[in-house]
Coordinates of C-alpha atoms in Angstrom, one line a residue:
X4 CA 22.2 -11.0 -5.1
X5 CA 21.6 -14.1 -3.0
X6 CA 23.4 -14.0 0.3
X7 CA 23.5 -16.4 3.2
X8 CA 20.9 -14.2 4.9
X9 CA 18.4 -15.4 2.4
X10 CA 18.3 -18.7 4.2
X11 CA 17.3 -16.9 7.4
X12 CA 14.1 -15.4 5.7
X13 CA 11.9 -18.1 7.1
X14 CA 8.1 -17.9 7.5
X15 CA 7.5 -20.2 10.5
X16 CA 9.3 -23.4 9.4
X17 CA 8.2 -23.1 5.8
X18 CA 11.3 -22.1 3.9
X19 CA 12.2 -24.5 1.1
X20 CA 15.3 -24.4 -1.1
X21 CA 15.7 -26.5 -4.3
X22 CA 12.7 -28.6 -3.5
X23 CA 10.7 -29.7 -6.5
X24 CA 8.3 -31.7 -4.4
X25 CA 7.4 -28.7 -2.3
X26 CA 6.5 -26.8 -5.4
X27 CA 4.5 -29.7 -6.8
X28 CA 2.1 -29.7 -3.9
X29 CA 0.6 -26.5 -5.5
X30 CA -1.7 -27.1 -8.4
X31 CA -1.8 -24.0 -10.7
X32 CA -5.4 -23.2 -11.6
X33 CA -5.1 -19.9 -13.5
X34 CA -2.9 -16.9 -14.1
X35 CA -4.3 -13.9 -12.1
X36 CA -1.6 -11.3 -12.6
X37 CA 1.6 -10.5 -14.5
X38 CA 4.1 -7.7 -14.4
X39 CA 7.8 -6.8 -14.6
X40 CA 8.4 -8.9 -11.4
X41 CA 7.0 -12.1 -12.8
X42 CA 3.6 -14.0 -12.8
X43 CA 1.0 -14.7 -10.1
X44 CA -1.1 -17.8 -10.3
X45 CA -4.2 -18.9 -8.4
X46 CA -3.3 -22.4 -7.1
X47 CA -4.5 -25.1 -4.7
X48 CA -2.5 -26.7 -1.9
X49 CA -2.9 -30.4 -2.6
X50 CA -2.2 -31.2 1.1
X51 CA -4.5 -28.7 2.8
X52 CA -6.9 -28.1 -0.2
X53 CA -6.8 -24.4 0.5
X54 CA -6.4 -21.8 -2.3
X55 CA -3.2 -19.8 -2.4
X56 CA -1.6 -17.2 -4.6
X57 CA 1.7 -18.4 -6.1
X58 CA 4.0 -15.5 -7.2
X59 CA 6.8 -16.6 -9.5
X60 CA 9.7 -14.1 -9.4
X61 CA 11.8 -13.6 -12.6
X62 CA 15.4 -14.5 -12.1
X63 CA 16.6 -14.7 -15.7
X64 CA 19.0 -11.8 -15.4
X65 CA 20.3 -12.6 -12.0
X66 CA 23.5 -14.6 -12.5
X67 CA 24.3 -14.3 -8.9
X68 CA 21.0 -15.5 -7.5
X69 CA 18.0 -13.8 -6.0
X70 CA 17.5 -10.1 -7.0
X71 CA 17.7 -7.6 -4.1
X72 CA 14.2 -6.4 -4.8
X73 CA 12.8 -9.9 -4.0
X74 CA 15.1 -10.2 -1.0
X75 CA 13.7 -7.0 0.3
X76 CA 10.1 -7.9 -0.3
X77 CA 10.6 -11.3 1.5
X78 CA 12.4 -9.7 4.4
X79 CA 9.8 -7.0 4.8
X80 CA 6.9 -9.5 4.5
X81 CA 8.5 -11.7 7.1
X82 CA 8.8 -8.7 9.4
X83 CA 5.1 -7.9 9.0
X84 CA 3.7 -11.4 9.7
X85 CA 1.1 -12.1 10.9
X86 CA -1.5 -9.3 10.7
X87 CA -5.1 -9.4 9.6
X88 CA -4.7 -6.3 7.4
X89 CA -1.4 -7.4 5.6
X90 CA -1.4 -10.3 3.1
X91 CA -0.1 -13.5 4.6
X92 CA 3.1 -15.0 3.3
X93 CA 2.9 -18.8 3.8
X94 CA 6.1 -20.1 2.2
X95 CA 9.2 -19.2 0.1
X96 CA 10.4 -21.8 -2.4
X97 CA 13.8 -21.2 -3.9
X98 CA 15.2 -23.5 -6.6
X99 CA 18.7 -22.2 -7.4
X100 CA 19.5 -24.9 -10.1
X101 CA 16.3 -23.9 -12.0
X102 CA 16.7 -20.2 -11.1
X103 CA 13.2 -20.1 -9.8
X104 CA 11.8 -18.3 -6.8
X105 CA 8.2 -18.6 -5.6
X106 CA 6.4 -16.8 -2.9
X107 CA 3.3 -18.5 -1.6
X108 CA 0.6 -16.1 -0.3
X109 CA -2.8 -16.6 1.2
X110 CA -5.4 -16.3 -1.6
X111 CA -7.6 -13.2 -1.5
X112 CA -10.1 -13.1 -4.3
X113 CA -10.1 -9.5 -5.4
X114 CA -8.0 -6.4 -5.5
X115 CA -9.5 -3.2 -4.2
X116 CA -9.4 -1.5 -7.6
X117 CA -11.7 -4.1 -9.2
X118 CA -13.9 -3.9 -6.1
X119 CA -14.2 -0.2 -6.3
X120 CA -14.9 -0.3 -10.1
X121 CA -17.8 -2.6 -9.3
X122 CA -19.1 -1.2 -6.1
X123 CA -18.0 2.4 -5.4
X124 CA -21.4 3.9 -6.2
X125 CA -23.1 1.5 -3.7
X126 CA -20.7 1.9 -0.7
X127 CA -22.2 3.0 2.6
X128 CA -20.4 5.5 4.8
X129 CA -20.0 2.7 7.4
X130 CA -18.2 0.5 4.8
X131 CA -16.0 3.4 3.7
X132 CA -15.0 4.0 7.3
X133 CA -14.3 0.3 8.0
X134 CA -12.2 0.0 4.8
X135 CA -10.2 3.2 5.5
X136 CA -9.6 2.2 9.1
X137 CA -8.2 -1.2 8.0
X138 CA -5.9 0.4 5.5
X139 CA -4.7 2.7 8.2
X140 CA -4.4 -0.2 10.6
X141 CA -2.2 -2.2 8.2
X142 CA -0.1 0.9 7.6
X143 CA 0.3 1.6 11.3
X144 CA 1.7 -1.9 11.7
X145 CA 4.2 -1.1 8.9
X146 CA 5.1 2.3 10.2
X147 CA 5.6 1.0 13.8
X148 CA 8.3 -1.2 12.3
X149 CA 9.8 1.7 10.3
X150 CA 8.6 0.4 7.0
X151 CA 7.2 2.7 4.3
X152 CA 5.0 1.0 1.7
X153 CA 5.6 3.7 -1.0
X154 CA 3.2 2.2 -3.6
X155 CA -0.2 2.2 -1.9
X156 CA -3.0 2.2 -4.4
X157 CA -6.2 0.2 -4.9
X158 CA -4.4 -2.3 -7.1
X159 CA -2.0 -3.1 -4.3
X160 CA -4.8 -3.7 -1.7
X161 CA -6.8 -6.9 -1.5
X162 CA -10.3 -7.5 -0.2
X163 CA -12.1 -10.6 1.0
X164 CA -15.6 -9.8 -0.2
X165 CA -17.3 -12.3 2.1
X166 CA -15.8 -10.7 5.3
X167 CA -14.9 -7.2 4.2
X168 CA -11.3 -7.7 5.4
X169 CA -8.7 -5.5 3.7
X170 CA -5.1 -6.6 3.2
X171 CA -2.2 -4.5 2.1
X172 CA -0.1 -6.3 -0.5
X173 CA 2.7 -5.8 -3.0
X174 CA 5.6 -4.7 -0.9
X175 CA 8.1 -4.8 -3.8
X176 CA 8.8 -1.0 -3.4
X177 CA 8.6 -0.9 0.4
X178 CA 11.6 0.4 2.3
X179 CA 12.9 0.7 5.8
X180 CA 12.5 4.3 6.9
X181 CA 15.7 6.2 6.4
X182 CA 17.2 4.0 3.7
X183 CA 18.2 5.9 0.6
X184 CA 15.5 5.7 -2.1
X185 CA 15.8 5.4 -5.8
X186 CA 13.5 7.5 -8.0
X187 CA 10.3 5.6 -8.8
X188 CA 8.9 4.9 -12.2
X189 CA 5.6 6.7 -12.8
X190 CA 2.8 4.6 -14.5
X191 CA -0.2 6.8 -15.1
X192 CA -2.7 5.3 -12.7
X193 CA 0.0 4.9 -10.0
X194 CA 0.6 8.7 -10.3
X195 CA -2.8 9.4 -9.0
X196 CA -1.9 8.1 -5.5
X197 CA 1.7 9.5 -5.4
X198 CA 2.6 12.2 -2.9
X199 CA 3.9 15.5 -4.4
X200 CA 7.4 15.1 -2.8
X201 CA 7.8 11.8 -4.8
X202 CA 6.7 13.5 -8.0
X203 CA 9.2 16.3 -7.3
X204 CA 12.0 13.7 -6.8
X205 CA 12.7 14.3 -3.1
X206 CA 15.5 11.8 -2.3
X207 CA 14.6 11.0 1.2
X208 CA 11.0 11.0 2.2
X209 CA 9.0 10.0 5.2
X210 CA 6.0 8.0 6.4
X211 CA 3.8 10.8 5.0
X212 CA 3.9 9.4 1.5
X213 CA 1.7 6.6 2.6
X214 CA -0.9 8.8 4.4
X215 CA -1.2 10.9 1.2
X216 CA -2.1 7.7 -0.7
X217 CA -4.8 6.8 1.9
X218 CA -6.3 10.3 1.5
X219 CA -6.5 9.7 -2.3
X220 CA -8.2 6.3 -1.8
X221 CA -10.6 7.7 0.8
X222 CA -11.6 10.5 -1.6
X223 CA -12.2 7.9 -4.3
X224 CA -14.6 6.1 -2.1
X225 CA -16.5 9.2 -0.9
X226 CA -16.5 11.3 -4.1
X227 CA -16.8 8.3 -6.5
X228 CA -13.9 9.4 -8.6
X229 CA -10.1 9.8 -8.3
X230 CA -8.7 12.8 -6.4
X231 CA -6.0 14.0 -8.7
X232 CA -6.1 12.2 -12.0
X233 CA -3.1 13.5 -14.1
X234 CA -2.0 11.9 -17.3
X235 CA 1.7 12.6 -16.8
X236 CA 4.0 13.6 -14.0
X237 CA 3.8 17.3 -14.7
X238 CA 0.0 17.2 -15.2
X239 CA -0.3 15.3 -11.9
X240 CA 1.7 17.9 -9.9
X241 CA -0.2 20.7 -11.6
X242 CA -3.5 19.1 -10.6
X243 CA -2.3 19.0 -7.0
X244 CA -1.3 22.6 -7.2
X245 CA -4.6 23.6 -8.7
X246 CA -6.2 22.5 -5.4
X247 CA -3.5 23.5 -3.0
X248 CA -2.2 26.5 -4.9
X249 CA 1.4 26.6 -6.1
X250 CA 3.5 26.4 -2.9
X251 CA 5.9 29.0 -1.7
X252 CA 8.6 28.5 1.0
X253 CA 6.0 29.8 3.5
X254 CA 3.7 26.9 2.6
X255 CA 6.5 24.3 2.3
X256 CA 9.9 25.4 3.6
X257 CA 12.1 23.1 1.6
X258 CA 10.1 23.2 -1.6
X259 CA 12.8 25.0 -3.5
X260 CA 15.3 22.3 -2.7
X261 CA 13.3 19.6 -4.5
X262 CA 15.1 18.6 -7.8
X263 CA 12.0 18.8 -10.0
X264 CA 10.4 22.0 -8.5
X265 CA 10.7 24.9 -10.9
X266 CA 10.3 28.6 -10.0
X267 CA 8.7 28.9 -13.5
X268 CA 5.7 26.7 -12.6
X269 CA 2.3 28.4 -13.1
X270 CA 1.1 30.3 -10.1
X271 CA -2.2 28.5 -9.2
X272 CA -4.4 29.9 -6.6
X273 CA -5.8 27.5 -3.9
X274 CA -9.3 26.1 -4.1
X275 CA -11.3 26.1 -0.9
X276 CA -11.8 22.5 0.3
X277 CA -15.6 23.0 0.6
X278 CA -15.7 23.8 -3.1
X279 CA -13.3 21.1 -4.2
X280 CA -14.9 18.2 -2.2
X281 CA -18.6 17.7 -2.8
X282 CA -19.6 14.6 -0.7
X283 CA -17.6 14.8 2.5
X284 CA -19.3 15.9 5.7
X285 CA -17.4 18.3 8.0
X286 CA -15.7 15.6 10.0
X287 CA -14.6 13.6 6.9
X288 CA -13.4 16.8 5.2
X289 CA -11.2 17.6 8.3
X290 CA -9.6 14.1 8.0
X291 CA -8.9 14.1 4.3
X292 CA -7.4 17.6 4.2
X293 CA -5.0 16.6 7.0
X294 CA -4.1 13.5 5.0
X295 CA -3.3 15.4 1.8
X296 CA -1.5 18.4 3.4
X297 CA 1.0 19.6 0.7
X298 CA 4.0 19.8 3.1
X299 CA 4.6 16.2 4.3
X300 CA 5.7 17.6 7.7
X301 CA 2.1 18.9 8.2
X302 CA 0.3 15.6 7.3
X303 CA -1.5 13.7 10.0
X304 CA 0.2 10.6 11.3
X305 CA -1.4 7.2 10.7
X306 CA -2.0 6.6 14.5
X307 CA -3.6 10.0 14.8
X308 CA -5.8 9.4 11.8
X309 CA -7.1 6.1 13.3
X310 CA -8.2 8.1 16.4
X311 CA -9.9 10.9 14.3
X312 CA -13.5 11.6 15.1
X313 CA -14.4 10.3 11.6
X314 CA -14.1 6.8 13.1
X315 CA -15.8 7.5 16.4
X316 CA -19.0 5.6 15.5
X317 CA -17.2 2.4 14.7
X318 CA -17.9 -0.4 17.2
X319 CA -14.8 -1.5 19.2
X320 CA -15.9 -5.1 19.0
X321 CA -16.1 -4.9 15.2
X322 CA -12.6 -3.3 15.1
X323 CA -11.1 -6.1 17.2
X324 CA -11.0 -8.5 14.3
X325 CA -8.6 -6.2 12.5
X326 CA -5.8 -6.9 15.1
X327 CA -3.6 -9.9 15.5
X328 CA -4.6 -12.8 17.9
X329 CA -3.8 -11.8 21.4
X330 CA -3.8 -8.1 20.6
X331 CA -7.5 -7.5 20.1
X332 CA -7.5 -5.3 23.2
X333 CA -5.7 -2.7 21.1
X334 CA -9.1 -2.0 19.4
X335 CA -10.3 -0.5 22.7
X336 CA -8.5 2.8 22.0
X337 CA -10.5 3.3 18.8
X338 CA -14.2 3.8 17.9
X339 CA -17.0 3.7 20.5

């Protein structure tokens, strides 16, 4: 529902309400995405001539105004601006009479899934390290503000092919840490990046759900295939257990309290990481196994992951461009 607070969700001074002329400055060029949320267009700003992504949010069933999901996404994006590894929100245009809401984003040409589909067999280890570091860097910025992304997957990451800059996107499922969380829907490909505590319907979960997803994405780049590729929720959790072994309370103290964990689950034996992962070196294997620890309390934190020896050979000067203006000195604590 639209509240007065909506009018405080400004991005710079670029918050428009009921302004047809403001919308008309954007020339739609082509549809580039569509989902339950609405439609995304590639568009051109007729004033600046720059390309933008114009996200139209569906409001048809919202008699009282803007849906809470859109409010949350706008609020979170506002909180996260600006950062080189998070998609830039330029403007919000709300037209209450027409029941239309548009989010204007910087245009980034490709999502990371498409990029990996085209390039994963040609990636160098240096590229993999830079991409992973940037994903972690964007997440670290989110987590430092107590925001969990919750839906991190290649489809929700953008890449500028000319610069190699990675940007986290699609914060529609993001939450402030500690806020009660509804059960997520489970599309098949989304399942592959979902942490086991989500699959087992834990009601309150932590920042560790995001680091699990990064481990899955890192594995996909190194191994050239998905980590755990189930075709249903139960198949997904069994594939995870086939690697980790079916957990006991010694492995994961509160496992028996999770709503969808069943004592009747098959008793899988763990697979040694050296047998399961074929292409990681010793240092990379250490990082990924810490990212995908079964018990979320045992997973590596994002900040720790950024300082892992896996990234030690990255140049500090190269890393500086991944930090906001005036904060490039933060790169000095990473790499060489």
